[in-house]
Short mmCIF file of C-alpha atoms in Angstrom, two decimals:
data_model
loop_
_atom_site.label_atom_id
_atom_site.label_comp_id
_atom_site.label_asym_id
_atom_site.label_seq_id
_atom_site.Cartn_x
_atom_site.Cartn_y
_atom_site.Cartn_z
CA MET A 1 24.90 56.75 33.55
CA LYS A 2 27.70 59.29 33.21
CA LEU A 3 26.64 62.47 31.42
CA PHE A 4 28.88 64.08 28.78
CA HIS A 5 28.88 67.58 27.42
CA ARG A 6 27.81 68.14 23.82
CA LEU A 7 31.35 69.23 22.85
CA TRP A 8 32.42 65.61 23.25
CA PHE A 9 30.20 64.64 20.34
CA ARG A 10 30.73 65.39 16.69
CA THR A 11 28.96 62.85 14.52
CA THR A 12 31.41 63.39 11.66
CA ASP A 13 34.48 62.58 13.81
CA LEU A 14 35.35 58.88 13.45
CA PRO A 15 38.89 58.29 14.81
CA GLY A 16 37.51 57.26 18.19
CA ILE A 17 35.24 54.61 16.64
CA ILE A 18 37.60 51.64 16.47
CA THR A 19 35.25 48.74 17.23
CA PRO A 20 31.52 48.16 16.60
CA VAL A 21 30.92 48.53 20.33
CA ASP A 22 32.32 52.07 20.15
CA GLU A 23 29.57 53.02 17.68
CA VAL A 24 26.87 51.63 19.96
CA ARG A 25 28.27 53.50 22.96
CA PHE A 26 28.59 56.74 21.01
CA TRP A 27 24.83 57.01 20.39
CA GLU A 28 23.97 55.65 23.82
CA GLU A 29 26.06 58.36 25.48
CA LEU A 30 24.97 61.14 23.12
CA LYS A 31 21.30 60.68 23.97
CA ASN A 32 22.20 61.24 27.66
CA ALA A 33 24.67 64.11 27.15
CA THR A 34 24.11 67.58 28.64
CA GLY A 35 23.67 70.68 26.57
CA VAL A 36 22.33 68.72 23.57
CA SER A 37 19.25 69.85 21.67
CA ASP A 38 16.02 67.87 21.88
CA SER A 39 16.22 67.02 18.17
CA ALA A 40 19.75 65.67 18.58
CA VAL A 41 18.68 63.58 21.58
CA ASP A 42 15.70 62.24 19.63
CA ARG A 43 17.97 61.36 16.69
CA ALA A 44 20.56 59.67 18.91
CA THR A 45 17.78 57.76 20.70
CA LYS A 46 16.46 56.33 17.43
CA PHE A 47 19.95 55.29 16.33
CA SER A 48 20.63 53.74 19.74
CA GLU A 49 17.36 51.80 19.61
CA ALA A 50 18.19 50.47 16.14
CA LEU A 51 21.48 49.07 17.49
CA SER A 52 20.15 47.84 20.83
CA PRO A 53 19.22 44.29 19.62
CA ILE A 54 22.89 43.53 18.85
CA ALA A 55 24.59 45.75 21.46
CA SER A 56 25.28 43.06 24.06
CA GLU A 57 26.45 40.45 21.55
CA LEU A 58 28.97 42.68 19.76
CA ASP A 59 31.27 42.39 22.78
CA GLU A 60 30.97 38.59 22.68
CA MET A 61 31.74 38.02 18.99
CA SER A 62 35.11 36.38 19.61
CA LYS A 63 33.43 33.66 21.70
CA LYS A 64 31.00 32.63 18.98
CA THR A 65 31.35 29.54 16.80
CA PHE A 66 31.21 29.91 13.04
CA ALA A 67 27.59 28.74 13.03
CA GLN A 68 26.75 31.34 15.70
CA LEU A 69 28.56 34.07 13.76
CA LEU A 70 26.50 33.27 10.66
CA GLU A 71 23.31 33.47 12.70
CA PHE A 72 24.43 36.70 14.38
CA MET A 73 25.13 38.25 10.97
CA GLU A 74 21.44 38.17 10.16
CA SER A 75 20.67 40.16 13.33
CA VAL A 76 23.45 42.63 12.51
CA MET A 77 22.05 43.04 9.01
CA GLU A 78 18.59 43.87 10.39
CA SER A 79 20.02 46.37 12.88
CA ILE A 80 22.20 48.28 10.42
CA ASP A 81 19.34 48.31 7.92
CA SER A 82 17.10 49.84 10.62
CA LEU A 83 19.88 52.26 11.51
CA TRP A 84 20.26 53.43 7.90
CA GLN A 85 16.53 53.79 7.37
CA CYS A 86 15.72 55.60 10.63
CA GLU A 87 13.37 58.52 9.97
CA THR A 88 15.55 61.33 11.28
CA SER A 89 16.72 64.67 10.02
CA PRO A 90 19.44 64.49 8.96
CA PRO A 91 19.47 60.71 8.31
CA TYR A 92 22.33 58.44 9.35
CA PRO A 93 25.47 59.73 7.54
CA ALA A 94 26.81 57.71 4.61
CA GLY A 95 30.44 58.29 5.63
CA ARG A 96 29.72 57.06 9.13
CA MET A 97 27.92 53.97 7.81
CA LEU A 98 30.86 53.19 5.51
CA HIS A 99 33.19 53.36 8.52
CA PHE A 100 30.81 51.19 10.57
CA LEU A 101 30.65 48.55 7.83
CA LYS A 102 34.45 48.48 7.67
CA ILE A 103 34.92 47.94 11.40
CA LEU A 104 32.17 45.29 11.45
CA SER A 105 33.95 43.52 8.59
CA GLY A 106 37.22 43.70 10.50
CA SER A 107 35.58 42.20 13.59
CA PHE A 108 34.10 39.28 11.66
CA GLY A 109 37.43 38.72 9.91
CA ARG A 110 39.43 38.69 13.15
CA CYS A 111 36.98 36.18 14.65
CA VAL A 112 37.58 33.90 11.66
CA GLN A 113 41.36 34.34 11.86
CA SER A 114 41.45 33.61 15.58
CA ARG A 115 39.47 30.38 15.26
CA LEU A 116 41.31 29.08 12.20
CA ASN A 117 44.76 29.95 13.58
CA SER A 118 43.95 27.86 16.65
CA LEU A 119 43.81 24.76 14.44
CA ASN A 120 46.80 22.58 13.61
CA VAL A 121 45.89 23.03 9.99
CA TRP A 122 49.10 21.50 8.55
CA THR A 123 49.52 18.55 10.91
CA SER A 124 45.95 17.44 11.67
CA SER A 125 44.14 15.12 9.29
CA PHE A 126 42.19 16.94 6.60
CA SER A 127 38.93 15.42 7.84
CA GLN A 128 39.48 17.13 11.22
CA VAL A 129 40.03 20.63 9.84
CA SER A 130 38.15 20.75 6.53
CA LYS A 131 34.76 21.52 8.12
CA HIS A 132 36.20 24.47 10.09
CA ILE A 133 37.99 25.82 7.03
CA ARG A 134 34.79 25.68 4.95
CA GLU A 135 32.78 27.41 7.68
CA GLY A 136 35.40 30.16 8.10
CA TYR A 137 35.30 30.80 4.37
CA LYS A 138 31.51 30.91 4.47
CA VAL A 139 31.54 33.58 7.21
CA CYS A 140 33.74 35.88 5.08
CA GLU A 141 31.69 35.36 1.94
CA ARG A 142 28.33 35.72 3.67
CA TRP A 143 29.15 39.07 5.29
CA ASN A 144 30.32 40.48 1.96
CA GLU A 145 27.11 39.20 0.35
CA ILE A 146 25.08 41.02 3.01
CA THR A 147 26.88 44.36 2.61
CA VAL A 148 26.70 44.22 -1.19
CA ASP A 149 22.98 43.45 -1.04
CA LEU A 150 22.33 46.36 1.31
CA THR A 151 24.48 48.96 -0.47
CA ASP A 152 23.84 47.90 -4.06
CA VAL A 153 20.20 46.79 -3.94
CA GLN A 154 18.13 47.63 -0.86
CA TRP A 155 19.53 51.07 -0.06
CA ARG A 156 19.44 52.24 -3.66
CA SER A 157 15.67 52.66 -3.39
CA SER A 158 15.26 53.58 0.30
CA GLU A 159 14.44 57.05 1.65
CA ASN A 160 18.06 57.43 2.73
CA ILE A 161 19.65 56.54 -0.64
CA TRP A 162 23.11 54.97 -0.77
CA GLU A 163 24.90 56.93 -3.49
CA GLY A 164 28.39 55.49 -3.21
CA GLU A 165 29.79 52.26 -4.63
CA ALA A 166 28.56 48.92 -3.33
CA PHE A 167 30.56 48.02 -0.23
CA LYS A 168 32.56 44.80 -0.30
CA ASP A 169 35.35 44.58 2.24
CA ASP A 170 38.77 43.97 0.67
CA PHE A 171 40.21 42.46 3.84
CA LEU A 172 37.46 39.82 4.01
CA SER A 173 37.76 39.11 0.28
CA HIS A 174 41.51 38.51 0.57
CA LEU A 175 41.07 36.46 3.73
CA ALA A 176 38.50 34.29 1.93
CA LEU A 177 40.98 33.73 -0.91
CA ARG A 178 43.70 32.75 1.59
CA ILE A 179 41.31 30.30 3.30
CA GLN A 180 40.42 28.84 -0.08
CA GLU A 181 44.11 28.51 -0.94
CA VAL A 182 44.87 26.65 2.31
CA SER A 183 41.85 24.40 1.76
CA GLN A 184 43.02 23.53 -1.73
CA LEU A 185 46.57 22.75 -0.55
CA ARG A 186 45.25 20.49 2.20
CA GLY A 187 42.77 18.81 -0.16
CA GLN A 188 45.51 18.10 -2.69
CA HIS A 189 47.77 16.71 0.03
CA ASP A 190 44.98 14.44 1.26
CA GLN A 191 44.48 13.05 -2.26
CA ILE A 192 48.23 12.42 -2.63
CA LEU A 193 48.17 10.40 0.62
CA LYS A 194 45.39 8.23 -0.81
CA LEU A 195 46.90 7.91 -4.27
CA LEU A 196 50.55 7.01 -3.56
CA SER A 197 51.82 3.96 -1.71
CA ALA A 198 53.49 4.21 1.70
CA GLU A 199 56.88 3.62 0.06
CA GLU A 200 56.29 6.36 -2.52
CA LEU A 201 55.21 8.77 0.19
CA ARG A 202 58.33 8.01 2.20
CA ASP A 203 60.69 8.29 -0.77
CA GLY A 204 59.12 11.58 -1.84
CA GLN A 205 59.32 12.95 1.72
CA VAL A 206 55.70 14.03 1.42
CA GLU A 207 55.35 14.57 5.16
CA SER A 208 57.95 17.36 5.10
CA CYS A 209 56.29 19.34 2.30
CA PHE A 210 54.29 21.50 4.69
CA GLU A 211 57.33 22.52 6.74
CA PRO A 212 57.63 25.96 5.05
CA PHE A 213 54.13 26.84 6.28
CA MET A 214 54.99 26.06 9.91
CA LYS A 215 56.89 29.36 10.08
CA VAL A 216 53.92 31.52 9.07
CA SER A 217 50.45 32.10 10.48
CA ALA A 218 48.44 30.94 7.48
CA PHE A 219 45.24 32.84 8.21
CA SER A 220 46.76 36.08 9.53
CA TYR A 221 46.27 37.92 6.28
CA ASN A 222 47.47 41.50 5.88
CA ASP A 223 49.81 43.42 3.57
CA TYR A 224 52.78 42.73 5.84
CA THR A 225 52.34 38.95 5.97
CA VAL A 226 51.83 38.46 2.20
CA PRO A 227 55.60 38.28 1.34
CA ALA A 228 56.21 35.63 4.02
CA TRP A 229 53.26 33.59 2.73
CA ARG A 230 54.48 33.79 -0.86
CA ALA A 231 57.98 32.71 0.16
CA ALA A 232 56.56 29.70 2.03
CA LEU A 233 54.39 28.84 -0.96
CA ALA A 234 57.39 28.97 -3.34
CA ASP A 235 59.37 26.67 -1.02
CA TYR A 236 56.43 24.28 -0.87
CA GLU A 237 56.11 24.19 -4.67
CA ALA A 238 59.82 23.38 -5.03
CA ARG A 239 59.45 20.45 -2.61
CA MET A 240 56.36 19.23 -4.49
CA SER A 241 57.99 19.10 -7.93
CA PRO A 242 59.44 15.54 -7.74
CA ILE A 243 56.28 14.29 -6.02
CA GLU A 244 54.07 15.75 -8.77
CA ALA A 245 55.91 13.64 -11.37
CA ARG A 246 54.99 10.47 -9.44
CA VAL A 247 51.43 11.66 -8.97
CA ALA A 248 51.05 12.38 -12.71
CA GLU A 249 52.27 8.89 -13.57
CA ARG A 250 49.90 7.27 -11.12
CA LEU A 251 46.97 9.37 -12.35
CA ARG A 252 47.78 8.36 -15.91
CA SER A 253 47.36 4.70 -15.03
CA GLU A 254 44.39 5.31 -12.71
CA LEU A 255 42.33 7.57 -14.93
CA PHE A 256 42.96 6.56 -18.49
CA THR A 257 41.66 3.05 -18.88
CA ASN A 258 40.22 1.62 -22.09
CA THR A 259 36.70 2.70 -21.19
CA SER A 260 34.71 4.16 -24.07
CA ASN A 261 32.26 5.89 -21.72
CA PRO A 262 33.34 9.54 -21.33
CA ALA A 263 30.81 10.13 -18.53
CA GLN A 264 32.43 7.34 -16.51
CA THR A 265 35.89 8.79 -17.20
CA VAL A 266 34.70 12.22 -16.02
CA ARG A 267 33.42 10.73 -12.74
CA VAL A 268 36.82 9.15 -12.10
CA PHE A 269 38.55 12.41 -13.00
CA GLN A 270 36.46 14.33 -10.49
CA ARG A 271 37.78 12.19 -7.64
CA TYR A 272 41.17 13.81 -8.25
CA GLN A 273 40.09 17.22 -9.50
CA ASP A 274 42.05 19.07 -6.78
CA LEU A 275 45.29 17.44 -7.93
CA LEU A 276 44.47 18.22 -11.54
CA GLU A 277 44.34 21.91 -10.61
CA ARG A 278 48.11 21.78 -10.08
CA LYS A 279 49.87 23.23 -13.10
CA ASN A 280 52.71 20.68 -13.33
CA ILE A 281 50.34 17.72 -13.09
CA ARG A 282 48.01 19.20 -15.72
CA GLN A 283 50.91 19.75 -18.10
CA SER A 284 52.20 16.20 -17.59
CA LEU A 285 48.77 14.86 -18.54
CA THR A 286 48.17 17.15 -21.52
CA ASN A 287 47.89 14.32 -24.08
CA GLU A 288 45.47 12.38 -21.90
CA ARG A 289 43.35 15.44 -21.20
CA GLU A 290 43.17 16.26 -24.92
CA ARG A 291 42.00 12.71 -25.57
CA LEU A 292 39.25 13.08 -22.98
CA LEU A 293 38.25 16.42 -24.52
CA THR A 294 37.91 14.73 -27.93
CA GLU A 295 35.75 12.00 -26.38
CA LEU A 296 33.50 14.61 -24.76
CA ASP A 297 33.18 16.44 -28.08
CA ASP A 298 32.19 13.18 -29.81
CA PHE A 299 29.67 12.43 -27.06
CA LEU A 300 28.04 15.87 -27.35
CA GLY A 301 27.94 15.37 -31.13
CA ARG A 302 26.04 12.09 -30.64
CA VAL A 303 23.55 13.81 -28.34
CA GLN A 304 23.02 16.52 -30.95
CA SER A 305 22.49 13.88 -33.62
CA GLU A 306 19.90 12.12 -31.42
CA LEU A 307 17.99 15.37 -31.10
CA GLU A 308 18.07 16.01 -34.83
CA THR A 309 16.86 12.48 -35.70
CA PHE A 310 14.35 12.16 -32.88
CA GLU A 311 11.64 9.51 -33.31
CA VAL A 312 8.80 8.72 -30.92
CA ASN A 313 9.55 5.00 -31.25
CA ASN A 314 12.92 5.58 -29.58
CA LEU A 315 11.38 6.90 -26.37
CA PRO A 316 11.64 4.78 -23.18
CA ALA A 317 8.49 2.88 -22.26
CA GLY A 318 7.61 5.05 -19.25
CA ARG A 319 4.80 2.95 -17.82
CA GLY A 320 1.87 5.08 -16.69
CA LEU A 321 3.20 8.27 -18.34
CA SER A 322 1.79 10.23 -21.27
CA LEU A 323 3.81 10.86 -24.45
CA PRO A 324 4.88 14.43 -23.43
CA ALA A 325 6.00 13.13 -20.02
CA ARG A 326 8.03 10.37 -21.67
CA LYS A 327 9.65 12.99 -23.90
CA MET A 328 10.57 14.96 -20.79
CA VAL A 329 12.20 11.88 -19.22
CA TRP A 330 14.17 11.33 -22.44
CA VAL A 331 15.34 14.95 -22.54
CA GLU A 332 16.34 14.96 -18.86
CA HIS A 333 18.39 11.80 -19.39
CA PHE A 334 20.48 13.52 -22.06
CA ARG A 335 20.63 16.79 -20.15
CA SER A 336 22.14 15.16 -17.06
CA LYS A 337 24.70 13.35 -19.21
CA ALA A 338 25.60 16.52 -21.13
CA ASP A 339 25.97 18.50 -17.88
CA LEU A 340 28.24 15.85 -16.42
CA ALA A 341 30.38 15.81 -19.55
CA ALA A 342 30.68 19.61 -19.50
CA ARG A 343 31.93 19.95 -15.91
CA PRO A 344 35.63 19.46 -16.81
CA LEU A 345 35.37 22.28 -19.38
CA ALA A 346 35.31 24.77 -16.51
CA GLY A 347 37.89 22.79 -14.54
CA PHE A 348 40.90 20.71 -15.50
CA LEU A 349 40.30 20.95 -19.28
CA LYS A 350 39.73 24.70 -19.48
CA ASP A 351 43.32 25.52 -20.50
CA LEU A 352 43.29 23.28 -23.60
CA PRO A 353 43.07 25.06 -26.99
CA SER A 354 39.92 23.17 -28.10
CA ALA A 355 38.06 23.62 -24.80
CA GLY A 356 36.30 26.76 -26.09
CA LYS A 357 35.01 24.98 -29.19
CA VAL A 358 33.68 22.03 -27.17
CA GLY A 359 32.13 24.50 -24.74
CA ASN A 360 30.25 26.13 -27.62
CA THR A 361 28.98 22.70 -28.71
CA TYR A 362 27.77 22.03 -25.17
CA ARG A 363 25.92 25.34 -24.97
CA LYS A 364 24.25 24.65 -28.31
CA VAL A 365 23.20 21.16 -27.20
CA ARG A 366 21.97 22.54 -23.87
CA ALA A 367 19.86 25.18 -25.65
CA GLU A 368 18.30 22.52 -27.91
CA LEU A 369 17.55 20.29 -24.93
CA LYS A 370 15.91 23.23 -23.16
CA GLU A 371 13.79 23.90 -26.22
CA TYR A 372 12.68 20.24 -26.38
CA ARG A 373 11.97 20.33 -22.64
CA ASN A 374 9.83 23.47 -22.87
CA LYS A 375 7.93 22.08 -25.87
CA ALA A 376 7.20 18.78 -24.11
CA PHE A 377 5.78 20.62 -21.09
CA LYS A 378 3.82 23.06 -23.24
CA ASP A 379 2.31 20.19 -25.28
CA TRP A 380 1.28 18.44 -22.06
CA CYS A 381 -0.36 21.56 -20.60
CA GLU A 382 -2.30 22.25 -23.80
CA GLU A 383 -3.37 18.62 -24.11
CA VAL A 384 -4.64 18.39 -20.52
CA ASP A 385 -6.31 21.80 -20.68
CA SER A 386 -8.10 20.83 -23.90
CA GLN A 387 -9.28 17.54 -22.38
CA LEU A 388 -10.58 19.24 -19.24
CA ARG A 389 -12.47 21.91 -21.20
CA ASP A 390 -14.16 19.42 -23.53
CA PRO A 391 -17.18 17.98 -21.66
CA ASN A 392 -17.26 15.04 -24.08
CA ASP A 393 -13.60 14.12 -23.58
CA PRO A 394 -13.14 10.85 -21.62
CA ILE A 395 -10.96 12.49 -18.94
CA ALA A 396 -13.56 15.23 -18.31
CA LEU A 397 -16.24 12.57 -18.00
CA GLU A 398 -14.04 10.54 -15.66
CA MET A 399 -13.42 13.58 -13.42
CA ASN A 400 -17.20 13.79 -12.88
CA SER A 401 -17.95 10.08 -12.73
CA ARG A 402 -18.46 7.90 -9.69
CA VAL A 403 -15.50 6.41 -7.88
CA MET A 404 -17.60 3.33 -7.08
CA ASP A 405 -20.63 1.57 -8.51
CA PHE A 406 -22.51 -1.69 -8.08
CA ASP A 407 -22.22 -4.33 -10.78
CA THR A 408 -25.74 -5.72 -11.36
CA ALA A 409 -24.29 -8.56 -13.44
CA GLN A 410 -22.32 -9.69 -10.38
CA GLN A 411 -25.19 -9.64 -7.90
CA GLY A 412 -24.57 -6.01 -6.94
CA ALA A 413 -20.87 -6.50 -6.23
CA LEU A 414 -18.91 -3.33 -5.49
CA LYS A 415 -16.99 -2.07 -8.55
CA ILE A 416 -14.24 0.57 -8.31
CA THR A 417 -14.38 2.79 -11.40
CA TYR A 418 -11.30 5.00 -10.93
CA SER A 419 -9.71 5.67 -14.33
CA GLU A 420 -6.18 4.74 -15.40
CA ARG A 421 -6.10 8.03 -17.36
CA LEU A 422 -6.50 9.96 -14.13
CA ILE A 423 -3.65 7.98 -12.59
CA GLU A 424 -1.54 8.93 -15.62
CA LEU A 425 -2.47 12.60 -15.17
CA VAL A 426 -1.37 12.52 -11.51
CA LYS A 427 1.94 10.81 -12.36
CA ASP A 428 2.63 13.26 -15.17
CA ALA A 429 2.00 16.25 -12.91
CA ARG A 430 4.24 14.85 -10.20
CA LEU A 431 7.04 14.33 -12.73
CA PHE A 432 6.80 17.83 -14.19
CA GLU A 433 6.71 19.42 -10.72
CA GLN A 434 9.79 17.47 -9.63
CA LEU A 435 11.60 18.85 -12.67
CA GLY A 436 10.77 22.42 -11.67
CA CYS A 437 7.91 23.09 -14.11
CA SER A 438 5.20 25.54 -13.07
CA ILE A 439 1.89 23.77 -13.65
CA PRO A 440 -1.08 26.02 -14.58
CA LYS A 441 -3.60 26.61 -11.82
CA GLU A 442 -6.51 24.90 -13.61
CA VAL A 443 -4.45 21.78 -14.32
CA LYS A 444 -3.11 21.73 -10.74
CA MET A 445 -6.67 21.83 -9.37
CA ALA A 446 -7.67 18.94 -11.63
CA VAL A 447 -4.65 16.96 -10.46
CA GLN A 448 -5.53 17.63 -6.81
CA ASP A 449 -9.07 16.36 -7.45
CA GLY A 450 -7.62 13.35 -9.24
CA MET A 451 -5.36 12.62 -6.26
CA LYS A 452 -8.34 12.87 -3.90
CA PHE A 453 -10.37 10.42 -5.99
CA TYR A 454 -7.35 8.14 -6.29
CA ARG A 455 -6.90 7.95 -2.50
CA PHE A 456 -10.60 7.17 -2.06
CA ALA A 457 -10.39 4.51 -4.74
CA VAL A 458 -7.37 2.87 -3.09
CA GLN A 459 -9.12 2.85 0.29
CA LEU A 460 -12.23 1.34 -1.28
CA LYS A 461 -10.19 -1.36 -3.04
CA GLN A 462 -8.50 -2.21 0.25
CA ALA A 463 -11.85 -2.36 2.02
CA GLN A 464 -13.25 -4.48 -0.81
CA GLY A 465 -10.32 -6.87 -0.46
CA ARG A 466 -10.78 -7.21 3.29
CA ILE A 467 -14.52 -7.90 2.85
CA GLY A 468 -13.73 -10.54 0.25
CA ASP A 469 -11.24 -12.22 2.62
CA LEU A 470 -13.84 -12.28 5.40
CA GLN A 471 -16.44 -13.85 3.13
CA MET A 472 -13.97 -16.55 2.06
CA ASP A 473 -13.15 -17.33 5.70
CA ARG A 474 -16.87 -17.57 6.55
CA ASP A 475 -17.56 -19.87 3.61
#
């Protein structure tokens, strides 16, 4: 390897570090330079070793798929974390790390731009490009998540403390927004194609709407390209205006039927939620959206009334479940409906004057449902724990009883004695676990024993049945 003199190397000089590979080479060459102190060589060696796992792949980043970039990010994260936390004196410089994070961000961003710009994003079908657009967006977001986690969480408590602001790359953030914008435009266009007839599409000249974007490179985001993008976007919006009027009319007839079920109306609305994000369409459907908001408010009011007038007799049957478990099923039924009804409040209804009031009602209902949910689980845990601790309680006796016995009244016939109460306990526990409840250790152990006995009992019943069939055949 070529040897360099120490005067070539000043660790605070960064103009020559333009790509991530430059940083790797800097430390690799410094550790082999002449006239460098042993401590400097040792320090450079440690930094070089920290970067060695990713050194060869940094030069190949542009060839990676989005999935490979996401996987590679995890290796880069480990290497730069090792680099920052190397036990050297002095430690890796904060200013140098900030510069390194910026050029890494730029490299990831350019990889995303190159791949997305190679797509015919305006002329290909949305199904052909949507996956690539989503993955490109994910790459930008994931790298910013990694750098924020390192600089705002992990390195705040390390030996080499990060004292600056959390690092989140502006270029990647703006690129992610541009990708999201393109995705939304394409998604809206795809819904228009499905919503309008062939004649309406032809009359509205829908196919020509994307022409303004053909003159710009959609994903080549920088300060110089922003004006051209905004001009293309303004031209596109002007072309869309007459089409939006037709779309609003069709949505009015498609969405607002005479159904009295707001949850069903919300589901239909969500099929066209991208179109409802368009300002002109939202404004054209203001009356209809206000009507839906009123229906959602009434629905949440009914849920609240049900909670206030709760009666055990109104619970669903819930075969094989205890009373607390049946309460949980009842609460989850209303929770899922309330959550579905609330989704438009953060979407296409959020600009309506009464949306805030309905949102407050939802949060109140949600808090009450959570309280009911917690109480149902707590009651179940206390009930089971009490039964297990009481040696005279039937369930405690059943846990220690025989799975099988011989019935002397039936000439010693095999009798399976597994309890229905234990089956109920197992079903309850399975339900609560599926709903994310943390079952106490003692109860979980009892359930595991119950499951073991249950499996044995089932096997014995099957064996008993087969023996009975053989005896009948022999007779």
